[in-house]
Amino acid sequence: MNLCKFTDKNPHWKPQLPEADNSLISIQQKLTEADLLFEITNKIYPIEKDSDSLKKLSSMDSQKRGENFDLLRKTYQLRREFNNYTIAPENLSEKQINLLKDLRFNIA
């Protein structure tokens, strides 16, 4: 017997997540594909902030490092998949638009 049937629960779970912050992304200038992807992903999730936080841990003693790492994990920024974001296509080539579609971004 399956667990959902046994517990009388709906087997189709869908998480209730808040809307993505800054879900409409505009690119103000023409960029190479690599720079475009960096620009977009950095607007969605500034990875340098993560890097800086982790680098600070390396200078702490082991107890402080553990406490602060645990705090980082507990307060980690919610990240969303690319399909939660829409890109305004100004200044984008057809090739770039297709690349973003392949990555599951929405195009306005």
PDB file of N, CA and C in Angstrom:
ATOM      1  N   MET A   1       0.861  -1.182   0.000  1.00  0.00           N
ATOM      2  CA  MET A   1       0.000   0.000   0.000  1.00  0.00           C
ATOM      3  C   MET A   1       0.896   1.230   0.000  1.00  0.00           C
ATOM      4  N   ASN A   2       0.529   2.209  -0.803  1.00  0.00           N
ATOM      5  CA  ASN A   2       1.405   3.376  -0.841  1.00  0.00           C
ATOM      6  C   ASN A   2       1.121   4.306   0.343  1.00  0.00           C
ATOM      7  N   LEU A   3       2.146   5.021   0.759  1.00  0.00           N
ATOM      8  CA  LEU A   3       2.081   5.843   1.964  1.00  0.00           C
ATOM      9  C   LEU A   3       0.999   6.918   1.875  1.00  0.00           C
ATOM     10  N   CYS A   4       0.842   7.555   0.716  1.00  0.00           N
ATOM     11  CA  CYS A   4      -0.176   8.604   0.582  1.00  0.00           C
ATOM     12  C   CYS A   4      -1.574   8.037   0.780  1.00  0.00           C
ATOM     13  N   LYS A   5      -1.813   6.870   0.223  1.00  0.00           N
ATOM     14  CA  LYS A   5      -3.126   6.239   0.392  1.00  0.00           C
ATOM     15  C   LYS A   5      -3.339   5.867   1.856  1.00  0.00           C
ATOM     16  N   PHE A   6      -2.298   5.322   2.475  1.00  0.00           N
ATOM     17  CA  PHE A   6      -2.386   4.916   3.874  1.00  0.00           C
ATOM     18  C   PHE A   6      -2.666   6.100   4.792  1.00  0.00           C
ATOM     19  N   THR A   7      -2.012   7.261   4.523  1.00  0.00           N
ATOM     20  CA  THR A   7      -2.174   8.446   5.374  1.00  0.00           C
ATOM     21  C   THR A   7      -3.272   9.379   4.866  1.00  0.00           C
ATOM     22  N   ASP A   8      -3.939   8.976   3.776  1.00  0.00           N
ATOM     23  CA  ASP A   8      -5.013   9.772   3.176  1.00  0.00           C
ATOM     24  C   ASP A   8      -4.522  11.175   2.789  1.00  0.00           C
ATOM     25  N   LYS A   9      -3.350  11.221   2.153  1.00  0.00           N
ATOM     26  CA  LYS A   9      -2.748  12.480   1.699  1.00  0.00           C
ATOM     27  C   LYS A   9      -2.743  12.539   0.181  1.00  0.00           C
ATOM     28  N   ASN A  10      -2.787  13.734  -0.346  1.00  0.00           N
ATOM     29  CA  ASN A  10      -2.730  13.945  -1.785  1.00  0.00           C
ATOM     30  C   ASN A  10      -1.303  13.658  -2.263  1.00  0.00           C
ATOM     31  N   PRO A  11      -1.121  12.773  -3.245  1.00  0.00           N
ATOM     32  CA  PRO A  11       0.242  12.435  -3.701  1.00  0.00           C
ATOM     33  C   PRO A  11       0.868  13.493  -4.608  1.00  0.00           C
ATOM     34  N   HIS A  12       0.150  14.549  -4.913  1.00  0.00           N
ATOM     35  CA  HIS A  12       0.671  15.589  -5.808  1.00  0.00           C
ATOM     36  C   HIS A  12       0.968  16.849  -5.007  1.00  0.00           C
ATOM     37  N   TRP A  13       2.195  16.922  -4.524  1.00  0.00           N
ATOM     38  CA  TRP A  13       2.623  18.054  -3.704  1.00  0.00           C
ATOM     39  C   TRP A  13       3.187  19.147  -4.592  1.00  0.00           C
ATOM     40  N   LYS A  14       2.790  20.377  -4.334  1.00  0.00           N
ATOM     41  CA  LYS A  14       3.345  21.529  -5.047  1.00  0.00           C
ATOM     42  C   LYS A  14       3.700  22.574  -3.993  1.00  0.00           C
ATOM     43  N   PRO A  15       4.987  22.925  -3.893  1.00  0.00           N
ATOM     44  CA  PRO A  15       5.386  23.886  -2.852  1.00  0.00           C
ATOM     45  C   PRO A  15       4.786  25.263  -3.097  1.00  0.00           C
ATOM     46  N   GLN A  16       4.496  25.957  -2.037  1.00  0.00           N
ATOM     47  CA  GLN A  16       3.987  27.319  -2.114  1.00  0.00           C
ATOM     48  C   GLN A  16       5.160  28.273  -1.906  1.00  0.00           C
ATOM     49  N   LEU A  17       5.727  28.743  -3.000  1.00  0.00           N
ATOM     50  CA  LEU A  17       6.888  29.631  -2.930  1.00  0.00           C
ATOM     51  C   LEU A  17       6.477  31.056  -3.294  1.00  0.00           C
ATOM     52  N   PRO A  18       7.126  32.043  -2.689  1.00  0.00           N
ATOM     53  CA  PRO A  18       6.826  33.425  -3.067  1.00  0.00           C
ATOM     54  C   PRO A  18       7.317  33.700  -4.489  1.00  0.00           C
ATOM     55  N   GLU A  19       6.756  34.724  -5.100  1.00  0.00           N
ATOM     56  CA  GLU A  19       7.229  35.146  -6.414  1.00  0.00           C
ATOM     57  C   GLU A  19       8.713  35.480  -6.338  1.00  0.00           C
ATOM     58  N   ALA A  20       9.413  35.253  -7.428  1.00  0.00           N
ATOM     59  CA  ALA A  20      10.841  35.586  -7.490  1.00  0.00           C
ATOM     60  C   ALA A  20      11.009  37.106  -7.447  1.00  0.00           C
ATOM     61  N   ASP A  21      11.975  37.557  -6.666  1.00  0.00           N
ATOM     62  CA  ASP A  21      12.301  38.991  -6.635  1.00  0.00           C
ATOM     63  C   ASP A  21      12.880  39.400  -7.979  1.00  0.00           C
ATOM     64  N   ASN A  22      12.561  40.598  -8.409  1.00  0.00           N
ATOM     65  CA  ASN A  22      13.122  41.149  -9.653  1.00  0.00           C
ATOM     66  C   ASN A  22      13.003  40.152 -10.810  1.00  0.00           C
ATOM     67  N   SER A  23      11.803  39.655 -11.021  1.00  0.00           N
ATOM     68  CA  SER A  23      11.615  38.598 -12.012  1.00  0.00           C
ATOM     69  C   SER A  23      11.685  39.095 -13.456  1.00  0.00           C
ATOM     70  N   LEU A  24      11.580  40.409 -13.674  1.00  0.00           N
ATOM     71  CA  LEU A  24      11.747  40.959 -15.024  1.00  0.00           C
ATOM     72  C   LEU A  24      13.138  41.571 -15.120  1.00  0.00           C
ATOM     73  N   ILE A  25      13.927  41.067 -16.036  1.00  0.00           N
ATOM     74  CA  ILE A  25      15.322  41.501 -16.159  1.00  0.00           C
ATOM     75  C   ILE A  25      15.524  42.179 -17.502  1.00  0.00           C
ATOM     76  N   SER A  26      16.034  43.403 -17.465  1.00  0.00           N
ATOM     77  CA  SER A  26      16.349  44.144 -18.683  1.00  0.00           C
ATOM     78  C   SER A  26      17.862  44.249 -18.827  1.00  0.00           C
ATOM     79  N   ILE A  27      18.317  44.100 -20.037  1.00  0.00           N
ATOM     80  CA  ILE A  27      19.734  44.250 -20.345  1.00  0.00           C
ATOM     81  C   ILE A  27      19.873  45.562 -21.102  1.00  0.00           C
ATOM     82  N   GLN A  28      20.663  46.467 -20.575  1.00  0.00           N
ATOM     83  CA  GLN A  28      20.739  47.826 -21.102  1.00  0.00           C
ATOM     84  C   GLN A  28      21.718  48.013 -22.252  1.00  0.00           C
ATOM     85  N   GLN A  29      22.524  47.011 -22.529  1.00  0.00           N
ATOM     86  CA  GLN A  29      23.537  47.176 -23.576  1.00  0.00           C
ATOM     87  C   GLN A  29      23.756  45.864 -24.304  1.00  0.00           C
ATOM     88  N   LYS A  30      24.385  45.938 -25.471  1.00  0.00           N
ATOM     89  CA  LYS A  30      24.713  44.727 -26.214  1.00  0.00           C
ATOM     90  C   LYS A  30      25.909  44.060 -25.543  1.00  0.00           C
ATOM     91  N   LEU A  31      25.810  42.757 -25.343  1.00  0.00           N
ATOM     92  CA  LEU A  31      26.859  42.006 -24.657  1.00  0.00           C
ATOM     93  C   LEU A  31      27.168  40.723 -25.423  1.00  0.00           C
ATOM     94  N   THR A  32      28.343  40.179 -25.173  1.00  0.00           N
ATOM     95  CA  THR A  32      28.661  38.845 -25.701  1.00  0.00           C
ATOM     96  C   THR A  32      27.793  37.831 -24.942  1.00  0.00           C
ATOM     97  N   GLU A  33      27.706  36.602 -25.447  1.00  0.00           N
ATOM     98  CA  GLU A  33      26.903  35.587 -24.769  1.00  0.00           C
ATOM     99  C   GLU A  33      27.399  35.353 -23.340  1.00  0.00           C
ATOM    100  N   ALA A  34      28.706  35.252 -23.166  1.00  0.00           N
ATOM    101  CA  ALA A  34      29.258  35.007 -21.830  1.00  0.00           C
ATOM    102  C   ALA A  34      28.934  36.166 -20.887  1.00  0.00           C
ATOM    103  N   ASP A  35      29.116  37.397 -21.355  1.00  0.00           N
ATOM    104  CA  ASP A  35      28.818  38.557 -20.512  1.00  0.00           C
ATOM    105  C   ASP A  35      27.326  38.676 -20.236  1.00  0.00           C
ATOM    106  N   LEU A  36      26.506  38.312 -21.204  1.00  0.00           N
ATOM    107  CA  LEU A  36      25.058  38.337 -21.031  1.00  0.00           C
ATOM    108  C   LEU A  36      24.640  37.364 -19.926  1.00  0.00           C
ATOM    109  N   LEU A  37      25.161  36.145 -19.988  1.00  0.00           N
ATOM    110  CA  LEU A  37      24.819  35.153 -18.967  1.00  0.00           C
ATOM    111  C   LEU A  37      25.310  35.577 -17.589  1.00  0.00           C
ATOM    112  N   PHE A  38      26.503  36.159 -17.533  1.00  0.00           N
ATOM    113  CA  PHE A  38      27.014  36.653 -16.253  1.00  0.00           C
ATOM    114  C   PHE A  38      26.104  37.754 -15.710  1.00  0.00           C
ATOM    115  N   GLU A  39      25.737  38.690 -16.564  1.00  0.00           N
ATOM    116  CA  GLU A  39      24.890  39.820 -16.162  1.00  0.00           C
ATOM    117  C   GLU A  39      23.545  39.330 -15.609  1.00  0.00           C
ATOM    118  N   ILE A  40      22.925  38.420 -16.329  1.00  0.00           N
ATOM    119  CA  ILE A  40      21.613  37.919 -15.909  1.00  0.00           C
ATOM    120  C   ILE A  40      21.719  37.118 -14.618  1.00  0.00           C
ATOM    121  N   THR A  41      22.651  36.169 -14.579  1.00  0.00           N
ATOM    122  CA  THR A  41      22.750  35.337 -13.378  1.00  0.00           C
ATOM    123  C   THR A  41      23.182  36.154 -12.164  1.00  0.00           C
ATOM    124  N   ASN A  42      23.981  37.173 -12.371  1.00  0.00           N
ATOM    125  CA  ASN A  42      24.395  38.027 -11.260  1.00  0.00           C
ATOM    126  C   ASN A  42      23.219  38.854 -10.733  1.00  0.00           C
ATOM    127  N   LYS A  43      22.282  39.220 -11.610  1.00  0.00           N
ATOM    128  CA  LYS A  43      21.087  39.936 -11.149  1.00  0.00           C
ATOM    129  C   LYS A  43      20.173  39.010 -10.356  1.00  0.00           C
ATOM    130  N   ILE A  44      20.161  37.747 -10.740  1.00  0.00           N
ATOM    131  CA  ILE A  44      19.317  36.772 -10.054  1.00  0.00           C
ATOM    132  C   ILE A  44      19.948  36.359  -8.733  1.00  0.00           C
ATOM    133  N   TYR A  45      21.233  36.116  -8.761  1.00  0.00           N
ATOM    134  CA  TYR A  45      21.921  35.580  -7.594  1.00  0.00           C
ATOM    135  C   TYR A  45      23.380  36.037  -7.597  1.00  0.00           C
ATOM    136  N   PRO A  46      23.719  37.013  -6.750  1.00  0.00           N
ATOM    137  CA  PRO A  46      25.101  37.518  -6.707  1.00  0.00           C
ATOM    138  C   PRO A  46      26.048  36.529  -6.021  1.00  0.00           C
ATOM    139  N   ILE A  47      26.671  35.688  -6.819  1.00  0.00           N
ATOM    140  CA  ILE A  47      27.489  34.609  -6.272  1.00  0.00           C
ATOM    141  C   ILE A  47      28.721  35.125  -5.522  1.00  0.00           C
ATOM    142  N   GLU A  48      29.187  36.317  -5.865  1.00  0.00           N
ATOM    143  CA  GLU A  48      30.351  36.872  -5.157  1.00  0.00           C
ATOM    144  C   GLU A  48      30.045  37.061  -3.675  1.00  0.00           C
ATOM    145  N   LYS A  49      28.797  37.366  -3.353  1.00  0.00           N
ATOM    146  CA  LYS A  49      28.398  37.520  -1.947  1.00  0.00           C
ATOM    147  C   LYS A  49      28.594  36.199  -1.202  1.00  0.00           C
ATOM    148  N   ASP A  50      28.191  35.101  -1.831  1.00  0.00           N
ATOM    149  CA  ASP A  50      28.413  33.777  -1.247  1.00  0.00           C
ATOM    150  C   ASP A  50      29.895  33.501  -1.064  1.00  0.00           C
ATOM    151  N   SER A  51      30.648  33.801  -2.098  1.00  0.00           N
ATOM    152  CA  SER A  51      32.084  33.564  -2.065  1.00  0.00           C
ATOM    153  C   SER A  51      32.739  34.332  -0.923  1.00  0.00           C
ATOM    154  N   ASP A  52      32.383  35.605  -0.793  1.00  0.00           N
ATOM    155  CA  ASP A  52      32.958  36.431   0.272  1.00  0.00           C
ATOM    156  C   ASP A  52      32.610  35.878   1.657  1.00  0.00           C
ATOM    157  N   SER A  53      31.355  35.455   1.830  1.00  0.00           N
ATOM    158  CA  SER A  53      30.934  34.907   3.125  1.00  0.00           C
ATOM    159  C   SER A  53      31.708  33.641   3.468  1.00  0.00           C
ATOM    160  N   LEU A  54      31.898  32.783   2.480  1.00  0.00           N
ATOM    161  CA  LEU A  54      32.642  31.541   2.726  1.00  0.00           C
ATOM    162  C   LEU A  54      34.125  31.806   2.968  1.00  0.00           C
ATOM    163  N   LYS A  55      34.689  32.768   2.260  1.00  0.00           N
ATOM    164  CA  LYS A  55      36.106  33.096   2.459  1.00  0.00           C
ATOM    165  C   LYS A  55      36.364  33.629   3.864  1.00  0.00           C
ATOM    166  N   LYS A  56      35.400  34.371   4.408  1.00  0.00           N
ATOM    167  CA  LYS A  56      35.555  34.890   5.773  1.00  0.00           C
ATOM    168  C   LYS A  56      35.660  33.757   6.788  1.00  0.00           C
ATOM    169  N   LEU A  57      34.995  32.640   6.497  1.00  0.00           N
ATOM    170  CA  LEU A  57      35.029  31.500   7.419  1.00  0.00           C
ATOM    171  C   LEU A  57      36.437  30.940   7.584  1.00  0.00           C
ATOM    172  N   SER A  58      37.226  31.007   6.533  1.00  0.00           N
ATOM    173  CA  SER A  58      38.551  30.377   6.564  1.00  0.00           C
ATOM    174  C   SER A  58      39.491  31.025   7.584  1.00  0.00           C
ATOM    175  N   SER A  59      39.226  32.260   7.964  1.00  0.00           N
ATOM    176  CA  SER A  59      40.108  32.928   8.928  1.00  0.00           C
ATOM    177  C   SER A  59      39.636  32.745  10.377  1.00  0.00           C
ATOM    178  N   MET A  60      38.547  32.000  10.589  1.00  0.00           N
ATOM    179  CA  MET A  60      38.012  31.814  11.940  1.00  0.00           C
ATOM    180  C   MET A  60      38.539  30.516  12.547  1.00  0.00           C
ATOM    181  N   ASP A  61      38.540  30.472  13.891  1.00  0.00           N
ATOM    182  CA  ASP A  61      38.886  29.205  14.537  1.00  0.00           C
ATOM    183  C   ASP A  61      37.756  28.211  14.270  1.00  0.00           C
ATOM    184  N   SER A  62      38.011  26.925  14.493  1.00  0.00           N
ATOM    185  CA  SER A  62      37.081  25.875  14.064  1.00  0.00           C
ATOM    186  C   SER A  62      35.697  26.002  14.709  1.00  0.00           C
ATOM    187  N   GLN A  63      35.616  26.407  15.966  1.00  0.00           N
ATOM    188  CA  GLN A  63      34.306  26.537  16.601  1.00  0.00           C
ATOM    189  C   GLN A  63      33.506  27.672  15.968  1.00  0.00           C
ATOM    190  N   LYS A  64      34.139  28.847  15.820  1.00  0.00           N
ATOM    191  CA  LYS A  64      33.466  29.992  15.187  1.00  0.00           C
ATOM    192  C   LYS A  64      33.090  29.665  13.746  1.00  0.00           C
ATOM    193  N   ARG A  65      33.996  28.962  13.047  1.00  0.00           N
ATOM    194  CA  ARG A  65      33.733  28.584  11.657  1.00  0.00           C
ATOM    195  C   ARG A  65      32.466  27.739  11.570  1.00  0.00           C
ATOM    196  N   GLY A  66      32.353  26.757  12.452  1.00  0.00           N
ATOM    197  CA  GLY A  66      31.177  25.891  12.467  1.00  0.00           C
ATOM    198  C   GLY A  66      29.906  26.656  12.764  1.00  0.00           C
ATOM    199  N   GLU A  67      29.958  27.540  13.745  1.00  0.00           N
ATOM    200  CA  GLU A  67      28.781  28.334  14.109  1.00  0.00           C
ATOM    201  C   GLU A  67      28.356  29.238  12.954  1.00  0.00           C
ATOM    202  N   ASN A  68      29.338  29.891  12.341  1.00  0.00           N
ATOM    203  CA  ASN A  68      29.017  30.814  11.257  1.00  0.00           C
ATOM    204  C   ASN A  68      28.579  30.087   9.990  1.00  0.00           C
ATOM    205  N   PHE A  69      29.155  28.914   9.731  1.00  0.00           N
ATOM    206  CA  PHE A  69      28.709  28.129   8.579  1.00  0.00           C
ATOM    207  C   PHE A  69      27.258  27.686   8.773  1.00  0.00           C
ATOM    208  N   ASP A  70      26.932  27.269   9.986  1.00  0.00           N
ATOM    209  CA  ASP A  70      25.558  26.879  10.286  1.00  0.00           C
ATOM    210  C   ASP A  70      24.607  28.064  10.088  1.00  0.00           C
ATOM    211  N   LEU A  71      25.028  29.247  10.512  1.00  0.00           N
ATOM    212  CA  LEU A  71      24.221  30.452  10.319  1.00  0.00           C
ATOM    213  C   LEU A  71      24.032  30.753   8.831  1.00  0.00           C
ATOM    214  N   LEU A  72      25.102  30.608   8.041  1.00  0.00           N
ATOM    215  CA  LEU A  72      24.980  30.817   6.595  1.00  0.00           C
ATOM    216  C   LEU A  72      23.952  29.865   5.995  1.00  0.00           C
ATOM    217  N   ARG A  73      24.003  28.613   6.400  1.00  0.00           N
ATOM    218  CA  ARG A  73      23.058  27.614   5.880  1.00  0.00           C
ATOM    219  C   ARG A  73      21.627  27.955   6.273  1.00  0.00           C
ATOM    220  N   LYS A  74      21.428  28.396   7.501  1.00  0.00           N
ATOM    221  CA  LYS A  74      20.074  28.682   7.986  1.00  0.00           C
ATOM    222  C   LYS A  74      19.481  29.945   7.374  1.00  0.00           C
ATOM    223  N   THR A  75      20.326  30.858   6.936  1.00  0.00           N
ATOM    224  CA  THR A  75      19.837  32.126   6.394  1.00  0.00           C
ATOM    225  C   THR A  75      20.125  32.252   4.894  1.00  0.00           C
ATOM    226  N   TYR A  76      20.308  31.113   4.231  1.00  0.00           N
ATOM    227  CA  TYR A  76      20.671  31.106   2.814  1.00  0.00           C
ATOM    228  C   TYR A  76      19.562  31.710   1.960  1.00  0.00           C
ATOM    229  N   GLN A  77      19.954  32.550   1.035  1.00  0.00           N
ATOM    230  CA  GLN A  77      19.006  33.227   0.152  1.00  0.00           C
ATOM    231  C   GLN A  77      18.279  32.209  -0.729  1.00  0.00           C
ATOM    232  N   LEU A  78      16.967  32.374  -0.848  1.00  0.00           N
ATOM    233  CA  LEU A  78      16.181  31.522  -1.725  1.00  0.00           C
ATOM    234  C   LEU A  78      16.599  31.774  -3.168  1.00  0.00           C
ATOM    235  N   ARG A  79      16.892  30.698  -3.869  1.00  0.00           N
ATOM    236  CA  ARG A  79      17.255  30.812  -5.285  1.00  0.00           C
ATOM    237  C   ARG A  79      16.174  30.134  -6.103  1.00  0.00           C
ATOM    238  N   ARG A  80      15.939  30.652  -7.292  1.00  0.00           N
ATOM    239  CA  ARG A  80      14.873  30.131  -8.143  1.00  0.00           C
ATOM    240  C   ARG A  80      15.452  29.670  -9.464  1.00  0.00           C
ATOM    241  N   GLU A  81      14.748  28.759 -10.107  1.00  0.00           N
ATOM    242  CA  GLU A  81      15.163  28.286 -11.423  1.00  0.00           C
ATOM    243  C   GLU A  81      14.912  29.378 -12.457  1.00  0.00           C
ATOM    244  N   PHE A  82      15.611  29.267 -13.580  1.00  0.00           N
ATOM    245  CA  PHE A  82      15.551  30.310 -14.606  1.00  0.00           C
ATOM    246  C   PHE A  82      14.148  30.545 -15.145  1.00  0.00           C
ATOM    247  N   ASN A  83      13.287  29.534 -15.142  1.00  0.00           N
ATOM    248  CA  ASN A  83      11.950  29.722 -15.696  1.00  0.00           C
ATOM    249  C   ASN A  83      11.083  30.645 -14.846  1.00  0.00           C
ATOM    250  N   ASN A  84      11.581  31.101 -13.717  1.00  0.00           N
ATOM    251  CA  ASN A  84      10.872  32.072 -12.890  1.00  0.00           C
ATOM    252  C   ASN A  84      11.205  33.510 -13.270  1.00  0.00           C
ATOM    253  N   TYR A  85      12.036  33.681 -14.288  1.00  0.00           N
ATOM    254  CA  TYR A  85      12.486  35.015 -14.692  1.00  0.00           C
ATOM    255  C   TYR A  85      12.152  35.279 -16.156  1.00  0.00           C
ATOM    256  N   THR A  86      11.834  36.538 -16.427  1.00  0.00           N
ATOM    257  CA  THR A  86      11.535  36.982 -17.784  1.00  0.00           C
ATOM    258  C   THR A  86      12.578  37.997 -18.203  1.00  0.00           C
ATOM    259  N   ILE A  87      13.101  37.809 -19.399  1.00  0.00           N
ATOM    260  CA  ILE A  87      14.123  38.706 -19.931  1.00  0.00           C
ATOM    261  C   ILE A  87      13.490  39.610 -20.983  1.00  0.00           C
ATOM    262  N   ALA A  88      13.685  40.918 -20.817  1.00  0.00           N
ATOM    263  CA  ALA A  88      13.250  41.873 -21.838  1.00  0.00           C
ATOM    264  C   ALA A  88      14.254  41.798 -22.988  1.00  0.00           C
ATOM    265  N   PRO A  89      13.778  41.564 -24.220  1.00  0.00           N
ATOM    266  CA  PRO A  89      14.709  41.237 -25.307  1.00  0.00           C
ATOM    267  C   PRO A  89      15.397  42.411 -25.998  1.00  0.00           C
ATOM    268  N   GLU A  90      15.248  43.642 -25.510  1.00  0.00           N
ATOM    269  CA  GLU A  90      15.963  44.735 -26.164  1.00  0.00           C
ATOM    270  C   GLU A  90      17.463  44.448 -26.133  1.00  0.00           C
ATOM    271  N   ASN A  91      18.127  44.832 -27.162  1.00  0.00           N
ATOM    272  CA  ASN A  91      19.589  44.686 -27.266  1.00  0.00           C
ATOM    273  C   ASN A  91      20.064  43.233 -27.346  1.00  0.00           C
ATOM    274  N   LEU A  92      19.171  42.290 -27.581  1.00  0.00           N
ATOM    275  CA  LEU A  92      19.575  40.889 -27.686  1.00  0.00           C
ATOM    276  C   LEU A  92      19.461  40.428 -29.138  1.00  0.00           C
ATOM    277  N   SER A  93      20.425  39.637 -29.543  1.00  0.00           N
ATOM    278  CA  SER A  93      20.372  39.053 -30.886  1.00  0.00           C
ATOM    279  C   SER A  93      19.441  37.840 -30.859  1.00  0.00           C
ATOM    280  N   GLU A  94      19.056  37.376 -32.026  1.00  0.00           N
ATOM    281  CA  GLU A  94      18.214  36.180 -32.124  1.00  0.00           C
ATOM    282  C   GLU A  94      18.928  34.977 -31.491  1.00  0.00           C
ATOM    283  N   LYS A  95      20.232  34.893 -31.713  1.00  0.00           N
ATOM    284  CA  LYS A  95      21.026  33.802 -31.131  1.00  0.00           C
ATOM    285  C   LYS A  95      20.972  33.848 -29.603  1.00  0.00           C
ATOM    286  N   GLN A  96      21.089  35.037 -29.029  1.00  0.00           N
ATOM    287  CA  GLN A  96      21.045  35.186 -27.575  1.00  0.00           C
ATOM    288  C   GLN A  96      19.657  34.851 -27.029  1.00  0.00           C
ATOM    289  N   ILE A  97      18.628  35.277 -27.738  1.00  0.00           N
ATOM    290  CA  ILE A  97      17.258  34.963 -27.319  1.00  0.00           C
ATOM    291  C   ILE A  97      17.054  33.453 -27.305  1.00  0.00           C
ATOM    292  N   ASN A  98      17.523  32.778 -28.342  1.00  0.00           N
ATOM    293  CA  ASN A  98      17.382  31.323 -28.403  1.00  0.00           C
ATOM    294  C   ASN A  98      18.175  30.638 -27.292  1.00  0.00           C
ATOM    295  N   LEU A  99      19.357  31.149 -26.991  1.00  0.00           N
ATOM    296  CA  LEU A  99      20.159  30.611 -25.893  1.00  0.00           C
ATOM    297  C   LEU A  99      19.389  30.720 -24.574  1.00  0.00           C
ATOM    298  N   LEU A 100      18.807  31.889 -24.326  1.00  0.00           N
ATOM    299  CA  LEU A 100      18.061  32.095 -23.084  1.00  0.00           C
ATOM    300  C   LEU A 100      16.819  31.213 -23.026  1.00  0.00           C
ATOM    301  N   LYS A 101      16.159  31.033 -24.155  1.00  0.00           N
ATOM    302  CA  LYS A 101      15.009  30.117 -24.200  1.00  0.00           C
ATOM    303  C   LYS A 101      15.457  28.688 -23.894  1.00  0.00           C
ATOM    304  N   ASP A 102      16.614  28.286 -24.452  1.00  0.00           N
ATOM    305  CA  ASP A 102      17.136  26.946 -24.196  1.00  0.00           C
ATOM    306  C   ASP A 102      17.428  26.736 -22.701  1.00  0.00           C
ATOM    307  N   LEU A 103      17.780  27.814 -22.025  1.00  0.00           N
ATOM    308  CA  LEU A 103      18.048  27.748 -20.581  1.00  0.00           C
ATOM    309  C   LEU A 103      16.775  27.899 -19.750  1.00  0.00           C
ATOM    310  N   ARG A 104      15.636  28.006 -20.444  1.00  0.00           N
ATOM    311  CA  ARG A 104      14.304  28.081 -19.835  1.00  0.00           C
ATOM    312  C   ARG A 104      13.934  29.438 -19.262  1.00  0.00           C
ATOM    313  N   PHE A 105      14.625  30.492 -19.686  1.00  0.00           N
ATOM    314  CA  PHE A 105      14.171  31.831 -19.330  1.00  0.00           C
ATOM    315  C   PHE A 105      12.934  32.144 -20.171  1.00  0.00           C
ATOM    316  N   ASN A 106      12.063  32.978 -19.642  1.00  0.00           N
ATOM    317  CA  ASN A 106      10.940  33.498 -20.406  1.00  0.00           C
ATOM    318  C   ASN A 106      11.420  34.754 -21.113  1.00  0.00           C
ATOM    319  N   ILE A 107      10.915  35.003 -22.292  1.00  0.00           N
ATOM    320  CA  ILE A 107      11.256  36.207 -23.046  1.00  0.00           C
ATOM    321  C   ILE A 107      10.001  37.065 -23.151  1.00  0.00           C
ATOM    322  N   ALA A 108      10.130  38.342 -22.775  1.00  0.00           N
ATOM    323  CA  ALA A 108       8.964  39.250 -22.792  1.00  0.00           C
ATOM    324  C   ALA A 108       8.532  39.528 -24.214  1.00  0.00           C
TER     325      ALA A 108
END
